[in-house]
């Protein structure tokens, strides 16, 4: 008997959580360990931090350029966070999904809610820091941000955490390896859902 040819539909994986929850590290580790996962690189008006590279961490653009792209419908979603604009490039994401890749979007809760509405098959993971003390420590450790920025981010963290109830999964990032294992387990189980399979 020939083997069953199961085709699995690819999907979006939204990873949100307050600044300092360790989203970037978790997403990087997920990508290293899964060949069917790719990350979307967002466009932002925020200036580069530390050793961030254009086209790798973000596409850094002026506000005018961002608005021009937004007007032309280039973004799958966009939001203003901490006074800067961030957007997910729609064409790249569509192409990756087409090629059968699952696409990770590391975006804020406003963006997460937009994706939930526009892509009901998306999987939404909320990353929690272990606690407010740990969060404050992590934000302080980022020497590139000054006290006022840190204060604003902590305030924003409280607001972001209030959205956790609208996410499909909550993962606490108290131990990085276990946290990455948990996120990959979610993606793996979600990929096997009957609704995503055609035989
Ligand atoms: P940061 O400036 O610290 O890199 O990011 C600030 C916040 O913006 C984070 O919560 C990050 O996940 C979010 N963010 C990054 N890219 C996007 C995006 O394309 N869309 C949305 N909605 N949020 C984003």
PDB file of C-alpha atoms and ligand atoms in Angstrom:
ATOM      1  CA  UNK A   1       0.000   0.000   0.000  1.00  0.00           C
ATOM      2  CA  UNK A   2       1.410   3.468  -0.837  1.00  0.00           C
ATOM      3  CA  UNK A   3       2.093   5.710   2.180  1.00  0.00           C
ATOM      4  CA  UNK A   4      -0.503   8.309   3.090  1.00  0.00           C
ATOM      5  CA  UNK A   5       0.444  11.703   1.798  1.00  0.00           C
ATOM      6  CA  UNK A   6      -0.540  14.062   4.614  1.00  0.00           C
ATOM      7  CA  UNK A   7      -0.213  17.721   3.697  1.00  0.00           C
ATOM      8  CA  UNK A   8      -0.125  20.068   6.672  1.00  0.00           C
ATOM      9  CA  UNK A   9      -1.109  23.684   6.293  1.00  0.00           C
ATOM     10  CA  UNK A  10       1.442  26.143   7.664  1.00  0.00           C
ATOM     11  CA  UNK A  11       0.447  28.799  10.183  1.00  0.00           C
ATOM     12  CA  UNK A  12       1.509  31.909  12.079  1.00  0.00           C
ATOM     13  CA  UNK A  13       2.948  31.686  15.580  1.00  0.00           C
ATOM     14  CA  UNK A  14       2.550  34.938  17.500  1.00  0.00           C
ATOM     15  CA  UNK A  15       4.910  35.395  20.436  1.00  0.00           C
ATOM     16  CA  UNK A  16       4.046  38.323  22.686  1.00  0.00           C
ATOM     17  CA  UNK A  17       4.924  39.316  26.219  1.00  0.00           C
ATOM     18  CA  UNK A  18       6.267  42.341  28.022  1.00  0.00           C
ATOM     19  CA  UNK A  19       9.597  43.829  27.073  1.00  0.00           C
ATOM     20  CA  UNK A  20      12.159  41.926  29.177  1.00  0.00           C
ATOM     21  CA  UNK A  21      10.284  38.603  29.101  1.00  0.00           C
ATOM     22  CA  UNK A  22      13.042  37.248  26.877  1.00  0.00           C
ATOM     23  CA  UNK A  23      11.054  36.966  23.637  1.00  0.00           C
ATOM     24  CA  UNK A  24      13.995  37.440  21.256  1.00  0.00           C
ATOM     25  CA  UNK A  25      16.159  34.822  22.965  1.00  0.00           C
ATOM     26  CA  UNK A  26      13.316  32.331  23.064  1.00  0.00           C
ATOM     27  CA  UNK A  27      12.444  32.898  19.395  1.00  0.00           C
ATOM     28  CA  UNK A  28      16.115  32.620  18.324  1.00  0.00           C
ATOM     29  CA  UNK A  29      16.441  29.283  20.111  1.00  0.00           C
ATOM     30  CA  UNK A  30      13.193  28.024  18.597  1.00  0.00           C
ATOM     31  CA  UNK A  31      14.485  28.841  15.103  1.00  0.00           C
ATOM     32  CA  UNK A  32      17.769  27.041  15.761  1.00  0.00           C
ATOM     33  CA  UNK A  33      15.866  23.894  16.651  1.00  0.00           C
ATOM     34  CA  UNK A  34      13.098  23.818  14.066  1.00  0.00           C
ATOM     35  CA  UNK A  35      13.696  23.781  10.307  1.00  0.00           C
ATOM     36  CA  UNK A  36      10.048  24.462   9.532  1.00  0.00           C
ATOM     37  CA  UNK A  37      10.048  27.745  11.473  1.00  0.00           C
ATOM     38  CA  UNK A  38      11.095  31.127  10.136  1.00  0.00           C
ATOM     39  CA  UNK A  39      10.906  34.539  11.824  1.00  0.00           C
ATOM     40  CA  UNK A  40       9.471  37.628  10.241  1.00  0.00           C
ATOM     41  CA  UNK A  41      11.747  40.670  10.481  1.00  0.00           C
ATOM     42  CA  UNK A  42       9.663  43.725  11.379  1.00  0.00           C
ATOM     43  CA  UNK A  43       9.975  47.242  10.061  1.00  0.00           C
ATOM     44  CA  UNK A  44      10.404  49.920  12.741  1.00  0.00           C
ATOM     45  CA  UNK A  45      10.991  53.624  13.220  1.00  0.00           C
ATOM     46  CA  UNK A  46      12.928  52.948  16.447  1.00  0.00           C
ATOM     47  CA  UNK A  47      16.659  53.654  16.146  1.00  0.00           C
ATOM     48  CA  UNK A  48      18.942  50.585  16.338  1.00  0.00           C
ATOM     49  CA  UNK A  49      20.057  49.511  19.850  1.00  0.00           C
ATOM     50  CA  UNK A  50      23.567  48.217  20.615  1.00  0.00           C
ATOM     51  CA  UNK A  51      24.712  45.785  17.941  1.00  0.00           C
ATOM     52  CA  UNK A  52      21.345  45.432  16.205  1.00  0.00           C
ATOM     53  CA  UNK A  53      21.681  45.046  12.463  1.00  0.00           C
ATOM     54  CA  UNK A  54      19.455  46.380   9.710  1.00  0.00           C
ATOM     55  CA  UNK A  55      17.637  43.560   7.945  1.00  0.00           C
ATOM     56  CA  UNK A  56      18.467  41.079  10.710  1.00  0.00           C
ATOM     57  CA  UNK A  57      16.896  42.413  13.908  1.00  0.00           C
ATOM     58  CA  UNK A  58      14.649  44.942  12.193  1.00  0.00           C
ATOM     59  CA  UNK A  59      14.404  46.952   9.014  1.00  0.00           C
ATOM     60  CA  UNK A  60      15.101  50.432  10.393  1.00  0.00           C
ATOM     61  CA  UNK A  61      13.254  53.170   8.498  1.00  0.00           C
ATOM     62  CA  UNK A  62      12.204  56.801   8.970  1.00  0.00           C
ATOM     63  CA  UNK A  63       8.664  57.647  10.076  1.00  0.00           C
ATOM     64  CA  UNK A  64       7.916  58.986   6.588  1.00  0.00           C
ATOM     65  CA  UNK A  65       9.071  55.760   4.962  1.00  0.00           C
ATOM     66  CA  UNK A  66       7.054  53.677   7.444  1.00  0.00           C
ATOM     67  CA  UNK A  67       3.931  55.715   6.745  1.00  0.00           C
ATOM     68  CA  UNK A  68       4.461  55.419   3.017  1.00  0.00           C
ATOM     69  CA  UNK A  69       4.670  51.611   3.299  1.00  0.00           C
ATOM     70  CA  UNK A  70       1.680  51.497   5.626  1.00  0.00           C
ATOM     71  CA  UNK A  71      -0.389  53.542   3.160  1.00  0.00           C
ATOM     72  CA  UNK A  72       0.554  51.155   0.376  1.00  0.00           C
ATOM     73  CA  UNK A  73      -0.789  48.220   2.418  1.00  0.00           C
ATOM     74  CA  UNK A  74       2.598  46.608   2.969  1.00  0.00           C
ATOM     75  CA  UNK A  75       1.911  45.543   6.566  1.00  0.00           C
ATOM     76  CA  UNK A  76       0.050  42.489   7.769  1.00  0.00           C
ATOM     77  CA  UNK A  77      -0.354  44.420  11.040  1.00  0.00           C
ATOM     78  CA  UNK A  78       1.267  47.428  12.604  1.00  0.00           C
ATOM     79  CA  UNK A  79       1.224  49.189  15.993  1.00  0.00           C
ATOM     80  CA  UNK A  80       2.741  52.071  17.914  1.00  0.00           C
ATOM     81  CA  UNK A  81       4.767  50.854  20.909  1.00  0.00           C
ATOM     82  CA  UNK A  82       6.722  53.125  23.295  1.00  0.00           C
ATOM     83  CA  UNK A  83       6.287  55.972  20.801  1.00  0.00           C
ATOM     84  CA  UNK A  84       7.739  54.062  17.844  1.00  0.00           C
ATOM     85  CA  UNK A  85       6.010  52.390  14.915  1.00  0.00           C
ATOM     86  CA  UNK A  86       6.427  48.663  14.210  1.00  0.00           C
ATOM     87  CA  UNK A  87       4.995  46.641  11.334  1.00  0.00           C
ATOM     88  CA  UNK A  88       5.056  43.086   9.994  1.00  0.00           C
ATOM     89  CA  UNK A  89       5.852  42.890   6.239  1.00  0.00           C
ATOM     90  CA  UNK A  90       2.876  41.118   4.659  1.00  0.00           C
ATOM     91  CA  UNK A  91       4.514  39.931   1.415  1.00  0.00           C
ATOM     92  CA  UNK A  92       7.345  38.083   3.163  1.00  0.00           C
ATOM     93  CA  UNK A  93       4.958  36.337   5.549  1.00  0.00           C
ATOM     94  CA  UNK A  94       2.618  35.315   2.722  1.00  0.00           C
ATOM     95  CA  UNK A  95       5.526  33.927   0.696  1.00  0.00           C
ATOM     96  CA  UNK A  96       6.859  31.898   3.625  1.00  0.00           C
ATOM     97  CA  UNK A  97       3.418  30.444   4.408  1.00  0.00           C
ATOM     98  CA  UNK A  98       3.107  29.575   0.732  1.00  0.00           C
ATOM     99  CA  UNK A  99       6.409  27.735   0.887  1.00  0.00           C
ATOM    100  CA  UNK A 100       5.108  25.655   3.788  1.00  0.00           C
ATOM    101  CA  UNK A 101       6.992  27.410   6.573  1.00  0.00           C
ATOM    102  CA  UNK A 102       5.430  28.310   9.911  1.00  0.00           C
ATOM    103  CA  UNK A 103       6.161  31.977  10.584  1.00  0.00           C
ATOM    104  CA  UNK A 104       6.964  33.384  14.025  1.00  0.00           C
ATOM    105  CA  UNK A 105       5.850  36.947  14.678  1.00  0.00           C
ATOM    106  CA  UNK A 106       7.422  38.487  17.754  1.00  0.00           C
ATOM    107  CA  UNK A 107       4.971  41.346  18.179  1.00  0.00           C
ATOM    108  CA  UNK A 108       3.193  43.332  20.880  1.00  0.00           C
ATOM    109  CA  UNK A 109      -0.292  42.569  22.196  1.00  0.00           C
ATOM    110  CA  UNK A 110      -2.019  45.110  19.923  1.00  0.00           C
ATOM    111  CA  UNK A 111      -0.487  43.354  16.916  1.00  0.00           C
ATOM    112  CA  UNK A 112      -1.319  39.978  18.444  1.00  0.00           C
ATOM    113  CA  UNK A 113      -5.001  40.890  18.657  1.00  0.00           C
ATOM    114  CA  UNK A 114      -5.017  42.101  15.030  1.00  0.00           C
ATOM    115  CA  UNK A 115      -3.459  38.837  13.837  1.00  0.00           C
ATOM    116  CA  UNK A 116      -5.925  36.820  15.897  1.00  0.00           C
ATOM    117  CA  UNK A 117      -8.746  38.531  13.995  1.00  0.00           C
ATOM    118  CA  UNK A 118      -7.171  38.449  10.520  1.00  0.00           C
ATOM    119  CA  UNK A 119      -5.674  34.918  10.812  1.00  0.00           C
ATOM    120  CA  UNK A 120      -7.924  32.802  13.036  1.00  0.00           C
ATOM    121  CA  UNK A 121      -5.687  29.757  12.461  1.00  0.00           C
ATOM    122  CA  UNK A 122      -2.711  31.559  14.089  1.00  0.00           C
ATOM    123  CA  UNK A 123      -1.337  30.230  17.378  1.00  0.00           C
ATOM    124  CA  UNK A 124      -0.853  32.854  20.078  1.00  0.00           C
ATOM    125  CA  UNK A 125       1.754  32.306  22.775  1.00  0.00           C
ATOM    126  CA  UNK A 126       2.143  34.723  25.676  1.00  0.00           C
ATOM    127  CA  UNK A 127       5.570  34.736  27.309  1.00  0.00           C
ATOM    128  CA  UNK A 128       5.521  35.693  30.976  1.00  0.00           C
ATOM    129  CA  UNK A 129       8.559  36.888  32.889  1.00  0.00           C
ATOM    130  CA  UNK A 130       8.973  35.037  36.220  1.00  0.00           C
ATOM    131  CA  UNK A 131       7.891  38.163  38.126  1.00  0.00           C
ATOM    132  CA  UNK A 132       8.086  41.954  38.274  1.00  0.00           C
ATOM    133  CA  UNK A 133      11.369  41.950  40.188  1.00  0.00           C
ATOM    134  CA  UNK A 134      13.014  39.759  37.564  1.00  0.00           C
ATOM    135  CA  UNK A 135      11.549  41.959  34.857  1.00  0.00           C
ATOM    136  CA  UNK A 136      12.972  45.122  36.435  1.00  0.00           C
ATOM    137  CA  UNK A 137      16.372  43.467  36.749  1.00  0.00           C
ATOM    138  CA  UNK A 138      16.348  42.351  33.114  1.00  0.00           C
ATOM    139  CA  UNK A 139      15.347  45.785  31.875  1.00  0.00           C
ATOM    140  CA  UNK A 140      18.087  47.385  34.011  1.00  0.00           C
ATOM    141  CA  UNK A 141      20.599  44.956  32.525  1.00  0.00           C
ATOM    142  CA  UNK A 142      19.955  46.492  29.130  1.00  0.00           C
ATOM    143  CA  UNK A 143      22.440  49.291  29.577  1.00  0.00           C
ATOM    144  CA  UNK A 144      21.376  50.863  26.303  1.00  0.00           C
ATOM    145  CA  UNK A 145      18.089  52.138  27.763  1.00  0.00           C
ATOM    146  CA  UNK A 146      17.986  55.019  30.260  1.00  0.00           C
ATOM    147  CA  UNK A 147      15.931  55.176  33.483  1.00  0.00           C
ATOM    148  CA  UNK A 148      13.008  56.960  31.908  1.00  0.00           C
ATOM    149  CA  UNK A 149      12.798  54.384  29.120  1.00  0.00           C
ATOM    150  CA  UNK A 150      12.946  51.561  31.683  1.00  0.00           C
ATOM    151  CA  UNK A 151      10.147  53.171  33.713  1.00  0.00           C
ATOM    152  CA  UNK A 152       8.001  53.462  30.609  1.00  0.00           C
ATOM    153  CA  UNK A 153       8.687  49.841  29.676  1.00  0.00           C
ATOM    154  CA  UNK A 154       7.738  48.601  33.174  1.00  0.00           C
ATOM    155  CA  UNK A 155       4.488  50.530  33.008  1.00  0.00           C
ATOM    156  CA  UNK A 156       3.855  49.102  29.571  1.00  0.00           C
ATOM    157  CA  UNK A 157       4.706  45.609  30.870  1.00  0.00           C
ATOM    158  CA  UNK A 158       1.817  45.792  33.348  1.00  0.00           C
ATOM    159  CA  UNK A 159      -0.513  46.801  30.531  1.00  0.00           C
ATOM    160  CA  UNK A 160       0.761  44.028  28.229  1.00  0.00           C
ATOM    161  CA  UNK A 161       0.394  41.353  30.917  1.00  0.00           C
ATOM    162  CA  UNK A 162      -3.277  42.245  31.278  1.00  0.00           C
ATOM    163  CA  UNK A 163      -3.796  40.793  27.772  1.00  0.00           C
ATOM    164  CA  UNK A 164      -2.628  37.280  28.626  1.00  0.00           C
ATOM    165  CA  UNK A 165      -6.224  36.011  28.816  1.00  0.00           C
ATOM    166  CA  UNK A 166      -6.680  36.494  25.073  1.00  0.00           C
ATOM    167  CA  UNK A 167      -3.774  34.233  24.164  1.00  0.00           C
ATOM    168  CA  UNK A 168      -3.970  30.481  23.481  1.00  0.00           C
ATOM    169  CA  UNK A 169      -0.931  29.537  25.587  1.00  0.00           C
ATOM    170  CA  UNK A 170       0.947  31.037  28.533  1.00  0.00           C
ATOM    171  CA  UNK A 171       4.591  30.076  28.996  1.00  0.00           C
ATOM    172  CA  UNK A 172       6.636  31.373  31.933  1.00  0.00           C
ATOM    173  CA  UNK A 173      10.229  32.129  31.028  1.00  0.00           C
ATOM    174  CA  UNK A 174      11.857  31.258  34.354  1.00  0.00           C
ATOM    175  CA  UNK A 175      14.204  28.687  32.816  1.00  0.00           C
ATOM    176  CA  UNK A 176      15.153  29.302  29.195  1.00  0.00           C
ATOM    177  CA  UNK A 177      15.640  25.677  28.035  1.00  0.00           C
ATOM    178  CA  UNK A 178      12.328  24.513  29.444  1.00  0.00           C
ATOM    179  CA  UNK A 179      10.604  27.601  28.080  1.00  0.00           C
ATOM    180  CA  UNK A 180      11.928  26.903  24.546  1.00  0.00           C
ATOM    181  CA  UNK A 181      10.959  23.212  24.905  1.00  0.00           C
ATOM    182  CA  UNK A 182       7.439  24.266  25.860  1.00  0.00           C
ATOM    183  CA  UNK A 183       7.089  26.682  22.933  1.00  0.00           C
ATOM    184  CA  UNK A 184       8.340  24.055  20.464  1.00  0.00           C
ATOM    185  CA  UNK A 185       5.964  21.484  21.967  1.00  0.00           C
ATOM    186  CA  UNK A 186       3.084  23.894  21.362  1.00  0.00           C
ATOM    187  CA  UNK A 187       4.093  24.445  17.733  1.00  0.00           C
ATOM    188  CA  UNK A 188       4.572  20.723  17.180  1.00  0.00           C
ATOM    189  CA  UNK A 189       1.195  19.766  18.605  1.00  0.00           C
ATOM    190  CA  UNK A 190      -0.514  22.611  16.739  1.00  0.00           C
ATOM    191  CA  UNK A 191       1.064  21.464  13.455  1.00  0.00           C
ATOM    192  CA  UNK A 192      -0.535  18.044  13.982  1.00  0.00           C
ATOM    193  CA  UNK A 193      -4.065  19.385  14.417  1.00  0.00           C
ATOM    194  CA  UNK A 194      -6.575  17.599  12.243  1.00  0.00           C
ATOM    195  CA  UNK A 195      -7.902  20.944  10.930  1.00  0.00           C
ATOM    196  CA  UNK A 196      -4.509  21.713   9.361  1.00  0.00           C
ATOM    197  CA  UNK A 197      -4.162  18.345   7.612  1.00  0.00           C
ATOM    198  CA  UNK A 198      -5.382  17.149   4.262  1.00  0.00           C
ATOM    199  CA  UNK A 199      -4.877  13.595   3.097  1.00  0.00           C
TER     200      UNK A 199
HETATM  201  P1  LIG B   1      11.715  46.573  20.979  1.00  0.00           P
HETATM  202  O1  LIG B   1      11.764  48.021  20.608  1.00  0.00           O
HETATM  203  O2  LIG B   1      12.029  46.328  22.427  1.00  0.00           O
HETATM  204  O3  LIG B   1      12.522  45.707  20.043  1.00  0.00           O
HETATM  205  O4  LIG B   1      10.198  46.103  20.763  1.00  0.00           O
HETATM  206  C1  LIG B   1       9.168  46.748  21.442  1.00  0.00           C
HETATM  207  C2  LIG B   1       7.893  45.960  21.289  1.00  0.00           C
HETATM  208  O5  LIG B   1       7.443  46.013  19.918  1.00  0.00           O
HETATM  209  C3  LIG B   1       8.030  44.472  21.622  1.00  0.00           C
HETATM  210  O6  LIG B   1       6.893  44.083  22.380  1.00  0.00           O
HETATM  211  C4  LIG B   1       8.023  43.809  20.285  1.00  0.00           C
HETATM  212  O7  LIG B   1       7.527  42.480  20.352  1.00  0.00           O
HETATM  213  C5  LIG B   1       7.078  44.706  19.522  1.00  0.00           C
HETATM  214  N1  LIG B   1       7.194  44.572  18.061  1.00  0.00           N
HETATM  215  C6  LIG B   1       8.294  44.314  17.318  1.00  0.00           C
HETATM  216  N2  LIG B   1       7.987  44.232  16.026  1.00  0.00           N
HETATM  217  C7  LIG B   1       6.652  44.405  15.927  1.00  0.00           C
HETATM  218  C8  LIG B   1       5.725  44.417  14.845  1.00  0.00           C
HETATM  219  O8  LIG B   1       6.068  44.233  13.670  1.00  0.00           O
HETATM  220  N3  LIG B   1       4.423  44.647  15.145  1.00  0.00           N
HETATM  221  C9  LIG B   1       3.997  44.853  16.424  1.00  0.00           C
HETATM  222  N4  LIG B   1       2.695  45.038  16.625  1.00  0.00           N
HETATM  223  N5  LIG B   1       4.834  44.859  17.472  1.00  0.00           N
HETATM  224  C10 LIG B   1       6.145  44.636  17.222  1.00  0.00           C
END
